[in-house]
Amino acid sequence: MEFKTIIEPFKIHSVAPIAMTTETQREGYIKSVGYNLFSLHSDDVLVDLLTDSGTGAMSRNQWAAIQHGDESYAGSPSWLIFQAAVHNLFPFEHVIPTHQGRAAEKILFTAIGGPGKVIPSNTHFDTTRANIEYSKAEAVDLVIAEGRDPSSLHPFKGNMDVIALEAFISATGVENIPVVMMTITNNSGGGQPVSLENLKAVSAICKKYGIPFFLDACRFAENAWFIREREAGQSERDVSDIVREIASLADGMTMSAKKDPLGNIGGWLAMNDDALASICRNLLILTEGFPTYGGLAGRDLEALAVGLTEVVSHDYLKYRIRSTAYLGNALSDMGIPVVLPIGGHAVYIDAKAFLPHIPALEYPGQSLAIELYKVGGVRGCEIGTVMFGRKPDGSEVPAAMELVRLAIPRRTYTQSHIDYVIEVCAEVANRASKFRSYKIVKEPAALRHFTAEFAPL
Ligand SMILES: *Cc1c(COP(=O)(O)O)cnc(C)c1O
């Protein structure tokens, strides 16, 4: 008998309190921080869906591994355990630990970016794009057309447009393209997966032109689960086997271990190229630390090694993907426009369709995120013009989509928390026509969404 309810495949082992607040209190809190949800005290948030990055719960085996951490500066056994766990899934020649994903990006693009270089991806994540642009290179997104259409039901909306990629390579010149990236799953494009077939096609194009192919593999296990569920001929395979095949198609990877490796901090850069690895290790020593710990404590390396074995469990991934879909489908069923199909780690509300009275340059996604917080203490994240609208030349252009992401931390909230979020969204939908436009009153030069301040218009 298969029951309808997929229970959390864990029981709670240690708890952290949630402090209850009222709508009036929350109105005051959000106003006092310039309407930027990143500036709130997290104690003033009831259900924190700001990000799934480093916010998950570790298992008792991970906490036990923390005790096993060895803090030797060089050659720690914790490093060897971590390296073996990475190699088990991603057998790249060189594994370079970093304190998180963006540190891996910074090192990689310092080594291979720079003026005149252009780096295509399906969709670059915000820190990836920012690190490329900081090196004075250009970041280009070549996701398939369905990936830009929130209502398209394509099963692999994270796929790269391979025809566009070849045209791009001819137009740009191989010598100007130091790497082709693929983000799996495609975070900024709605947490949508990339098919194995598409990864093979991109890998073949890269081989044909002699361009290195790197994965931004933050959600590799969720992506592999979607491949198993949706791609012809994959349904009997073990997820770790699919992951190893994905790795075999690439020349390297950047990684945030705050995502699928089930850690609270960590990341790595990996590659097969010896010369590039040597440049990257030297940069690592300059900014992160010695190559056998990167920016991490030995105990962190140990926890990640265990997380890498837990995240490829089919019971875990079935629960993970089904629980995200549970929230997304409930919102969709009540008529709230969400990116379909529901992605792996988050539900993305289409704020452009939800708040048609607010123009893109008055930030509909920010307005919606503010109201979700005020009404129910639910913290989501704008992924739209606030995040992507400011161009390196200083101009402001509407983003392709105006989304509010409700990211689900791994193994952290139960179904009743999610049922509460669904009720909050229903109430927000009732009030949507009254939501206000915003303007930005203060912003930094780059990655403005983290610190910008807003005022209602
Ligand atoms: C989170 C993330 C990063 C950056 O990783 P951090 O650990 O937050 O620095 C890069 N790419 C993608 C797709 C991500 O989701």
Tab-separated table of C-alpha atoms and ligand atoms in Angstrom:
chain	number	residue	atom	x	y	z
A	1	MET	CA	0.000	0.000	0.000
A	2	GLU	CA	1.452	3.408	-1.021
A	3	PHE	CA	0.000	6.134	1.164
A	4	LYS	CA	-0.702	9.607	-0.180
A	5	THR	CA	1.225	11.374	2.569
A	6	ILE	CA	4.994	11.298	2.148
A	7	ILE	CA	6.202	11.636	5.733
A	8	GLU	CA	9.415	13.418	6.626
A	9	PRO	CA	12.007	10.589	6.581
A	10	PHE	CA	13.450	11.695	9.922
A	11	LYS	CA	12.330	12.431	13.453
A	12	ILE	CA	13.236	15.619	15.297
A	13	HIS	CA	16.376	15.317	17.404
A	14	SER	CA	16.995	18.886	18.573
A	15	VAL	CA	14.725	21.907	18.293
A	16	ALA	CA	15.097	25.677	17.937
A	17	PRO	CA	12.299	28.038	19.066
A	18	ILE	CA	10.198	30.245	16.799
A	19	ALA	CA	9.083	33.492	18.477
A	20	MET	CA	5.515	34.489	17.622
A	21	THR	CA	4.880	38.050	16.395
A	22	THR	CA	1.826	40.050	15.294
A	23	GLU	CA	1.154	41.751	11.991
A	24	THR	CA	1.456	45.189	13.642
A	25	GLN	CA	4.854	44.296	15.086
A	26	ARG	CA	6.057	43.029	11.723
A	27	GLU	CA	4.934	46.202	9.959
A	28	GLY	CA	7.203	48.107	12.328
A	29	TYR	CA	10.144	45.717	11.911
A	30	ILE	CA	10.125	45.800	8.105
A	31	LYS	CA	9.730	49.568	7.931
A	32	SER	CA	12.611	50.069	10.364
A	33	VAL	CA	14.985	48.164	8.042
A	34	GLY	CA	14.106	50.055	4.869
A	35	TYR	CA	11.842	47.269	3.611
A	36	ASN	CA	14.786	44.976	2.925
A	37	LEU	CA	14.038	41.435	4.102
A	38	PHE	CA	17.758	40.634	4.334
A	39	SER	CA	18.047	43.304	7.053
A	40	LEU	CA	15.484	41.764	9.423
A	41	HIS	CA	16.473	39.981	12.615
A	42	SER	CA	15.704	36.343	11.873
A	43	ASP	CA	14.144	36.085	15.357
A	44	ASP	CA	11.376	38.288	13.942
A	45	VAL	CA	10.629	35.780	11.163
A	46	LEU	CA	8.147	32.929	11.695
A	47	VAL	CA	8.876	30.717	8.697
A	48	ASP	CA	12.142	31.629	7.021
A	49	LEU	CA	12.073	30.766	3.327
A	50	LEU	CA	14.644	33.412	2.370
A	51	THR	CA	17.053	30.773	1.144
A	52	ASP	CA	17.840	27.074	1.306
A	53	SER	CA	21.520	28.004	1.545
A	54	GLY	CA	23.150	26.714	4.705
A	55	THR	CA	19.815	26.816	6.537
A	56	GLY	CA	19.143	23.071	6.620
A	57	ALA	CA	19.257	20.780	9.629
A	58	MET	CA	22.192	18.424	9.960
A	59	SER	CA	21.680	14.780	10.874
A	60	ARG	CA	22.910	13.180	14.091
A	61	ASN	CA	25.580	11.443	12.008
A	62	GLN	CA	26.773	14.821	10.763
A	63	TRP	CA	26.882	16.190	14.305
A	64	ALA	CA	28.800	13.084	15.358
A	65	ALA	CA	31.232	13.669	12.465
A	66	ILE	CA	31.774	17.215	13.756
A	67	GLN	CA	33.264	15.655	16.896
A	68	HIS	CA	35.595	13.633	14.703
A	69	GLY	CA	36.980	16.794	13.061
A	70	ASP	CA	40.753	17.081	13.084
A	71	GLU	CA	42.035	20.643	12.956
A	72	SER	CA	45.575	20.008	11.707
A	73	TYR	CA	46.655	22.873	9.485
A	74	ALA	CA	47.961	20.636	6.701
A	75	GLY	CA	47.056	17.112	5.638
A	76	SER	CA	44.265	16.594	8.169
A	77	PRO	CA	42.464	13.221	8.027
A	78	SER	CA	39.216	15.245	7.873
A	79	TRP	CA	40.420	16.637	4.541
A	80	LEU	CA	41.059	13.134	3.196
A	81	ILE	CA	37.579	12.012	4.291
A	82	PHE	CA	36.038	15.056	2.591
A	83	GLN	CA	38.061	14.610	-0.587
A	84	ALA	CA	37.062	10.941	-0.809
A	85	ALA	CA	33.369	11.836	-0.401
A	86	VAL	CA	33.603	14.451	-3.172
A	87	HIS	CA	35.539	12.039	-5.410
A	88	ASN	CA	32.931	9.336	-4.902
A	89	LEU	CA	30.413	11.514	-6.769
A	90	PHE	CA	32.650	13.931	-8.709
A	91	PRO	CA	35.913	12.212	-9.601
A	92	PHE	CA	37.715	15.350	-10.802
A	93	GLU	CA	41.491	15.289	-10.508
A	94	HIS	CA	41.727	18.364	-8.267
A	95	VAL	CA	39.376	19.266	-5.406
A	96	ILE	CA	39.938	22.685	-3.868
A	97	PRO	CA	37.910	23.383	-0.711
A	98	THR	CA	36.477	26.885	-0.172
A	99	HIS	CA	34.364	28.462	2.545
A	100	GLN	CA	31.366	28.696	0.208
A	101	GLY	CA	30.376	28.654	-3.447
A	102	ARG	CA	31.160	32.259	-4.293
A	103	ALA	CA	34.733	31.845	-3.064
A	104	ALA	CA	35.141	29.055	-5.630
A	105	GLU	CA	33.641	31.386	-8.259
A	106	LYS	CA	35.926	34.261	-7.295
A	107	ILE	CA	39.006	32.068	-7.636
A	108	LEU	CA	37.879	30.504	-10.916
A	109	PHE	CA	36.994	33.794	-12.609
A	110	THR	CA	40.082	35.543	-11.285
A	111	ALA	CA	42.030	32.782	-13.046
A	112	ILE	CA	40.088	32.603	-16.318
A	113	GLY	CA	37.846	35.712	-16.536
A	114	GLY	CA	38.916	39.260	-17.324
A	115	PRO	CA	38.226	41.955	-19.936
A	116	GLY	CA	37.049	40.680	-23.317
A	117	LYS	CA	36.041	37.253	-22.014
A	118	VAL	CA	32.423	36.089	-22.297
A	119	ILE	CA	31.013	33.223	-20.236
A	120	PRO	CA	27.746	31.541	-21.230
A	121	SER	CA	25.518	29.505	-18.913
A	122	ASN	CA	21.928	28.312	-18.926
A	123	THR	CA	21.358	31.030	-16.286
A	124	HIS	CA	24.118	32.421	-14.102
A	125	PHE	CA	23.274	32.624	-10.412
A	126	ASP	CA	23.614	36.152	-8.964
A	127	THR	CA	26.977	35.602	-7.237
A	128	THR	CA	28.328	33.842	-10.334
A	129	ARG	CA	27.296	36.723	-12.560
A	130	ALA	CA	28.684	39.259	-10.084
A	131	ASN	CA	32.046	37.492	-9.861
A	132	ILE	CA	32.301	37.252	-13.657
A	133	GLU	CA	31.425	40.935	-14.040
A	134	TYR	CA	33.816	41.921	-11.247
A	135	SER	CA	36.621	40.352	-13.302
A	136	LYS	CA	35.433	42.587	-16.197
A	137	ALA	CA	34.233	39.575	-18.193
A	138	GLU	CA	30.671	39.299	-19.475
A	139	ALA	CA	28.050	36.756	-18.303
A	140	VAL	CA	25.500	35.519	-20.856
A	141	ASP	CA	22.369	33.412	-20.191
A	142	LEU	CA	21.315	30.956	-22.907
A	143	VAL	CA	18.475	29.007	-21.278
A	144	ILE	CA	15.841	27.516	-23.619
A	145	ALA	CA	12.838	29.745	-24.385
A	146	GLU	CA	10.564	27.576	-22.182
A	147	GLY	CA	12.867	28.421	-19.257
A	148	ARG	CA	11.826	32.060	-19.505
A	149	ASP	CA	8.119	31.263	-19.609
A	150	PRO	CA	6.793	30.757	-16.060
A	151	SER	CA	3.793	28.722	-17.277
A	152	SER	CA	5.542	26.357	-19.703
A	153	LEU	CA	5.364	22.738	-18.492
A	154	HIS	CA	8.600	21.603	-20.160
A	155	PRO	CA	10.113	18.908	-17.856
A	156	PHE	CA	13.662	20.326	-18.131
A	157	LYS	CA	13.266	24.090	-18.192
A	158	GLY	CA	16.843	24.541	-17.015
A	159	ASN	CA	18.209	23.243	-20.333
A	160	MET	CA	20.665	25.278	-22.366
A	161	ASP	CA	19.564	26.340	-25.842
A	162	VAL	CA	22.231	24.350	-27.693
A	163	ILE	CA	21.531	25.994	-31.048
A	164	ALA	CA	21.976	29.398	-29.446
A	165	LEU	CA	25.157	28.132	-27.758
A	166	GLU	CA	26.755	27.133	-31.066
A	167	ALA	CA	25.696	30.402	-32.701
A	168	PHE	CA	27.102	32.246	-29.688
A	169	ILE	CA	30.433	30.414	-29.947
A	170	SER	CA	30.768	31.255	-33.670
A	171	ALA	CA	29.844	34.894	-33.093
A	172	THR	CA	32.048	35.378	-30.011
A	173	GLY	CA	35.089	33.324	-30.990
A	174	VAL	CA	36.427	30.308	-29.083
A	175	GLU	CA	39.414	32.318	-27.817
A	176	ASN	CA	37.066	34.662	-25.907
A	177	ILE	CA	35.141	31.898	-24.132
A	178	PRO	CA	37.242	30.510	-21.268
A	179	VAL	CA	34.473	28.204	-20.004
A	180	VAL	CA	30.848	27.179	-20.577
A	181	MET	CA	28.877	26.836	-17.323
A	182	MET	CA	25.696	24.927	-16.508
A	183	THR	CA	23.757	25.591	-13.313
A	184	ILE	CA	22.093	22.410	-12.018
A	185	THR	CA	19.335	22.873	-11.030
A	186	ASN	CA	18.861	26.299	-12.589
A	187	ASN	CA	18.380	28.361	-9.416
A	188	SER	CA	17.660	31.792	-10.903
A	189	GLY	CA	15.454	30.219	-13.566
A	190	GLY	CA	13.079	28.672	-11.021
A	191	GLY	CA	15.024	25.706	-9.608
A	192	GLN	CA	14.369	23.894	-12.860
A	193	PRO	CA	16.381	20.811	-13.789
A	194	VAL	CA	18.657	20.179	-16.741
A	195	SER	CA	18.291	16.865	-18.597
A	196	LEU	CA	21.103	14.388	-19.014
A	197	GLU	CA	20.542	14.625	-22.757
A	198	ASN	CA	21.087	18.394	-22.667
A	199	LEU	CA	24.198	18.034	-20.499
A	200	LYS	CA	25.548	15.535	-23.037
A	201	ALA	CA	24.787	17.903	-25.926
A	202	VAL	CA	26.503	20.859	-24.220
A	203	SER	CA	29.449	18.671	-23.283
A	204	ALA	CA	29.778	17.524	-26.919
A	205	ILE	CA	29.701	21.111	-28.205
A	206	CYS	CA	32.361	22.123	-25.695
A	207	LYS	CA	34.555	19.187	-26.742
A	208	LYS	CA	34.063	20.047	-30.427
A	209	TYR	CA	35.340	23.598	-29.862
A	210	GLY	CA	37.861	22.755	-27.156
A	211	ILE	CA	36.150	24.907	-24.513
A	212	PRO	CA	36.165	23.680	-20.881
A	213	PHE	CA	32.740	22.779	-19.480
A	214	PHE	CA	32.078	23.500	-15.807
A	215	LEU	CA	29.057	22.670	-13.640
A	216	ASP	CA	27.653	25.018	-11.033
A	217	ALA	CA	26.471	21.906	-9.250
A	218	CYS	CA	24.856	23.258	-6.054
A	219	ARG	CA	21.715	21.115	-6.422
A	220	PHE	CA	23.169	18.126	-8.243
A	221	ALA	CA	21.186	15.548	-6.239
A	222	GLU	CA	17.834	17.269	-6.783
A	223	ASN	CA	18.701	17.593	-10.484
A	224	ALA	CA	19.639	13.906	-10.685
A	225	TRP	CA	16.366	12.952	-8.982
A	226	PHE	CA	14.411	14.894	-11.613
A	227	ILE	CA	16.392	13.080	-14.327
A	228	ARG	CA	15.467	9.773	-12.715
A	229	GLU	CA	11.797	10.769	-12.493
A	230	ARG	CA	11.350	12.496	-15.845
A	231	GLU	CA	13.901	11.354	-18.403
A	232	ALA	CA	13.350	8.298	-20.589
A	233	GLY	CA	15.411	5.283	-19.577
A	234	GLN	CA	16.561	6.726	-16.211
A	235	SER	CA	13.899	5.508	-13.773
A	236	GLU	CA	15.767	2.413	-12.564
A	237	ARG	CA	19.092	4.113	-11.957
A	238	ASP	CA	20.674	4.969	-8.656
A	239	VAL	CA	20.909	8.740	-8.170
A	240	SER	CA	24.606	8.578	-7.312
A	241	ASP	CA	25.170	6.782	-10.605
A	242	ILE	CA	23.403	9.592	-12.493
A	243	VAL	CA	25.506	12.150	-10.595
A	244	ARG	CA	28.713	10.352	-11.603
A	245	GLU	CA	27.606	10.351	-15.229
A	246	ILE	CA	26.910	14.110	-15.045
A	247	ALA	CA	30.390	14.648	-13.577
A	248	SER	CA	31.941	12.586	-16.366
A	249	LEU	CA	30.552	15.044	-18.930
A	250	ALA	CA	32.272	18.066	-17.371
A	251	ASP	CA	35.838	19.317	-16.914
A	252	GLY	CA	35.219	20.873	-13.538
A	253	MET	CA	32.741	22.365	-11.132
A	254	THR	CA	32.011	25.099	-8.655
A	255	MET	CA	30.026	24.119	-5.609
A	256	SER	CA	28.208	25.584	-2.667
A	257	ALA	CA	28.122	22.922	0.037
A	258	LYS	CA	25.372	24.967	1.733
A	259	LYS	CA	22.902	23.394	-0.697
A	260	ASP	CA	22.760	19.682	-1.518
A	261	PRO	CA	25.790	18.619	0.571
A	262	LEU	CA	23.562	19.363	3.598
A	263	GLY	CA	26.073	21.625	5.307
A	264	ASN	CA	25.731	24.988	7.007
A	265	ILE	CA	28.902	26.272	5.353
A	266	GLY	CA	31.346	25.113	2.720
A	267	GLY	CA	32.062	24.771	-0.952
A	268	TRP	CA	34.638	23.644	-3.438
A	269	LEU	CA	36.150	24.115	-6.831
A	270	ALA	CA	37.157	21.029	-8.805
A	271	MET	CA	38.748	20.433	-12.179
A	272	ASN	CA	40.901	18.092	-14.235
A	273	ASP	CA	43.278	20.714	-15.675
A	274	ASP	CA	46.595	20.610	-13.745
A	275	ALA	CA	47.814	24.065	-14.818
A	276	LEU	CA	44.522	25.762	-13.937
A	277	ALA	CA	44.410	23.919	-10.611
A	278	SER	CA	47.844	25.218	-9.740
A	279	ILE	CA	46.793	28.835	-10.434
A	280	CYS	CA	43.607	28.323	-8.410
A	281	ARG	CA	45.454	26.785	-5.447
A	282	ASN	CA	47.763	29.791	-5.325
A	283	LEU	CA	44.756	32.114	-5.273
A	284	LEU	CA	43.191	29.875	-2.619
A	285	ILE	CA	46.217	30.286	-0.367
A	286	LEU	CA	45.991	34.048	-0.853
A	287	THR	CA	42.305	34.366	0.100
A	288	GLU	CA	40.935	31.161	1.651
A	289	GLY	CA	43.637	29.072	3.236
A	290	PHE	CA	45.894	26.077	2.752
A	291	PRO	CA	44.650	23.621	0.051
A	292	THR	CA	43.750	20.888	2.541
A	293	TYR	CA	41.168	23.003	4.343
A	294	GLY	CA	40.326	26.018	2.163
A	295	GLY	CA	38.186	28.304	4.268
A	296	LEU	CA	36.834	25.485	6.402
A	297	ALA	CA	37.437	23.868	9.763
A	298	GLY	CA	38.224	20.159	9.750
A	299	ARG	CA	34.887	19.524	11.478
A	300	ASP	CA	33.026	21.227	8.617
A	301	LEU	CA	34.795	18.996	6.104
A	302	GLU	CA	33.674	15.947	8.094
A	303	ALA	CA	30.034	17.080	8.275
A	304	LEU	CA	29.997	17.668	4.512
A	305	ALA	CA	31.443	14.235	3.806
A	306	VAL	CA	28.505	12.684	5.676
A	307	GLY	CA	26.012	15.070	4.036
A	308	LEU	CA	27.202	13.953	0.612
A	309	THR	CA	26.236	10.370	1.443
A	310	GLU	CA	22.839	11.363	2.878
A	311	VAL	CA	21.695	13.655	0.076
A	312	VAL	CA	21.731	10.934	-2.580
A	313	SER	CA	19.325	8.756	-0.552
A	314	HIS	CA	16.208	8.073	-2.609
A	315	ASP	CA	13.968	8.313	0.471
A	316	TYR	CA	15.371	11.758	1.209
A	317	LEU	CA	15.077	13.016	-2.376
A	318	LYS	CA	11.544	11.670	-2.810
A	319	TYR	CA	10.473	13.527	0.337
A	320	ARG	CA	12.426	16.639	-0.638
A	321	ILE	CA	10.986	17.018	-4.123
A	322	ARG	CA	7.478	15.984	-3.076
A	323	SER	CA	7.373	18.456	-0.171
A	324	THR	CA	8.404	21.374	-2.385
A	325	ALA	CA	5.716	20.338	-4.871
A	326	TYR	CA	3.196	20.131	-1.985
A	327	LEU	CA	3.586	23.862	-1.335
A	328	GLY	CA	3.767	24.817	-5.005
A	329	ASN	CA	0.771	22.788	-6.087
A	330	ALA	CA	-1.337	24.157	-3.218
A	331	LEU	CA	-0.575	27.740	-4.320
A	332	SER	CA	-1.214	26.902	-7.961
A	333	ASP	CA	-4.532	25.200	-7.063
A	334	MET	CA	-5.738	28.392	-5.344
A	335	GLY	CA	-4.936	30.417	-8.465
A	336	ILE	CA	-1.643	31.993	-7.363
A	337	PRO	CA	0.648	32.143	-10.427
A	338	VAL	CA	3.759	30.062	-9.744
A	339	VAL	CA	6.573	28.867	-11.962
A	340	LEU	CA	5.554	25.451	-13.248
A	341	PRO	CA	6.468	22.684	-12.977
A	342	ILE	CA	7.476	23.170	-9.327
A	343	GLY	CA	11.275	23.232	-8.981
A	344	GLY	CA	13.443	21.270	-6.569
A	345	HIS	CA	14.335	23.576	-3.710
A	346	ALA	CA	11.815	26.384	-3.932
A	347	VAL	CA	8.467	27.622	-5.111
A	348	TYR	CA	8.642	30.739	-7.266
A	349	ILE	CA	5.631	33.032	-7.285
A	350	ASP	CA	5.263	34.994	-10.527
A	351	ALA	CA	4.887	38.506	-9.096
A	352	LYS	CA	4.449	40.082	-12.527
A	353	ALA	CA	1.253	38.036	-13.058
A	354	PHE	CA	0.211	38.275	-9.383
A	355	LEU	CA	0.537	42.091	-9.124
A	356	PRO	CA	-0.132	43.315	-12.684
A	357	HIS	CA	-0.770	46.851	-11.381
A	358	ILE	CA	2.887	47.291	-10.321
A	359	PRO	CA	5.388	48.019	-13.155
A	360	ALA	CA	8.723	46.158	-13.160
A	361	LEU	CA	10.727	49.266	-12.197
A	362	GLU	CA	8.480	49.678	-9.133
A	363	TYR	CA	9.455	46.183	-7.973
A	364	PRO	CA	6.386	43.913	-7.825
A	365	GLY	CA	8.482	41.059	-6.400
A	366	GLN	CA	9.777	43.215	-3.554
A	367	SER	CA	6.241	44.413	-2.818
A	368	LEU	CA	4.960	40.838	-2.632
A	369	ALA	CA	7.860	39.676	-0.458
A	370	ILE	CA	7.207	42.562	1.964
A	371	GLU	CA	3.518	41.640	2.232
A	372	LEU	CA	4.205	37.932	2.832
A	373	TYR	CA	6.332	39.020	5.752
A	374	LYS	CA	3.870	41.566	7.118
A	375	VAL	CA	0.831	39.292	6.826
A	376	GLY	CA	2.328	36.045	8.107
A	377	GLY	CA	5.967	36.503	9.086
A	378	VAL	CA	6.984	34.425	6.076
A	379	ARG	CA	10.285	35.583	4.588
A	380	GLY	CA	10.849	34.960	0.875
A	381	CYS	CA	13.277	36.522	-1.559
A	382	GLU	CA	12.740	38.756	-4.589
A	383	ILE	CA	14.390	37.358	-7.711
A	384	GLY	CA	13.621	39.995	-10.295
A	385	THR	CA	14.501	43.570	-11.117
A	386	VAL	CA	15.817	44.355	-7.624
A	387	MET	CA	18.271	41.458	-7.946
A	388	PHE	CA	19.164	41.742	-11.620
A	389	GLY	CA	17.970	45.143	-12.874
A	390	ARG	CA	21.093	47.238	-12.296
A	391	LYS	CA	23.531	46.768	-15.186
A	392	PRO	CA	27.327	47.184	-14.902
A	393	ASP	CA	27.054	50.408	-16.971
A	394	GLY	CA	24.713	51.889	-14.343
A	395	SER	CA	21.474	51.631	-16.327
A	396	GLU	CA	18.388	49.913	-14.899
A	397	VAL	CA	16.524	47.372	-17.023
A	398	PRO	CA	13.579	45.144	-15.993
A	399	ALA	CA	14.580	41.525	-15.338
A	400	ALA	CA	13.260	38.736	-17.574
A	401	MET	CA	10.968	37.569	-14.749
A	402	GLU	CA	9.679	39.087	-11.511
A	403	LEU	CA	9.723	36.214	-9.040
A	404	VAL	CA	9.424	35.764	-5.306
A	405	ARG	CA	11.224	32.645	-4.223
A	406	LEU	CA	10.015	30.639	-1.255
A	407	ALA	CA	13.060	28.430	-0.695
A	408	ILE	CA	12.648	25.390	1.524
A	409	PRO	CA	15.505	24.753	3.952
A	410	ARG	CA	16.450	21.064	3.947
A	411	ARG	CA	14.947	18.878	6.714
A	412	THR	CA	13.956	21.964	8.764
A	413	TYR	CA	10.206	22.598	8.575
A	414	THR	CA	7.351	20.135	8.932
A	415	GLN	CA	4.174	19.891	6.912
A	416	SER	CA	2.264	22.069	9.418
A	417	HIS	CA	4.709	24.933	8.866
A	418	ILE	CA	4.061	24.596	5.153
A	419	ASP	CA	0.278	24.431	5.684
A	420	TYR	CA	0.594	27.723	7.576
A	421	VAL	CA	2.555	29.260	4.669
A	422	ILE	CA	-0.228	28.157	2.316
A	423	GLU	CA	-2.818	29.956	4.504
A	424	VAL	CA	-0.668	33.106	4.582
A	425	CYS	CA	-0.417	33.053	0.779
A	426	ALA	CA	-4.210	32.721	0.520
A	427	GLU	CA	-4.648	35.839	2.668
A	428	VAL	CA	-2.004	37.710	0.644
A	429	ALA	CA	-3.904	36.773	-2.532
A	430	ASN	CA	-7.073	38.331	-1.050
A	431	ARG	CA	-5.270	41.624	-0.492
A	432	ALA	CA	-3.059	41.650	-3.620
A	433	SER	CA	-4.797	44.442	-5.538
A	434	LYS	CA	-3.969	46.899	-2.707
A	435	PHE	CA	-0.212	46.242	-2.580
A	436	ARG	CA	2.016	49.249	-3.152
A	437	SER	CA	4.845	50.086	-5.517
A	438	TYR	CA	8.337	50.763	-4.139
A	439	LYS	CA	11.326	52.856	-5.065
A	440	ILE	CA	14.951	52.316	-4.069
A	441	VAL	CA	16.299	55.088	-1.872
A	442	LYS	CA	19.798	53.697	-1.296
A	443	GLU	CA	21.838	51.026	-3.065
A	444	PRO	CA	25.407	49.710	-3.261
A	445	ALA	CA	27.411	49.337	-6.493
A	446	ALA	CA	26.867	45.574	-6.876
A	447	LEU	CA	24.552	42.847	-5.518
A	448	ARG	CA	22.165	45.582	-4.449
A	449	HIS	CA	19.376	43.276	-3.270
A	450	PHE	CA	21.332	42.376	-0.128
A	451	THR	CA	21.529	45.908	1.263
A	452	ALA	CA	19.332	48.309	-0.767
A	453	GLU	CA	16.735	50.360	1.114
A	454	PHE	CA	13.230	50.927	-0.213
A	455	ALA	CA	10.320	53.297	0.344
A	456	PRO	CA	6.701	52.842	-0.685
A	457	LEU	CA	5.541	55.097	-3.536
B	1	LIG	C1	24.122	29.479	-3.653
B	1	LIG	C2	24.598	29.399	-5.025
B	1	LIG	C3	25.863	29.863	-5.376
B	1	LIG	C4	26.794	30.581	-4.405
B	1	LIG	O1	27.099	29.816	-3.310
B	1	LIG	P1	27.339	30.465	-1.846
B	1	LIG	O2	27.703	29.281	-1.024
B	1	LIG	O3	26.072	31.113	-1.438
B	1	LIG	O4	28.452	31.437	-1.968
B	1	LIG	C5	26.251	29.719	-6.685
B	1	LIG	N1	25.442	29.164	-7.604
B	1	LIG	C6	24.220	28.706	-7.300
B	1	LIG	C7	23.364	28.073	-8.335
B	1	LIG	C8	23.750	28.809	-6.003
B	1	LIG	O5	22.529	28.370	-5.707
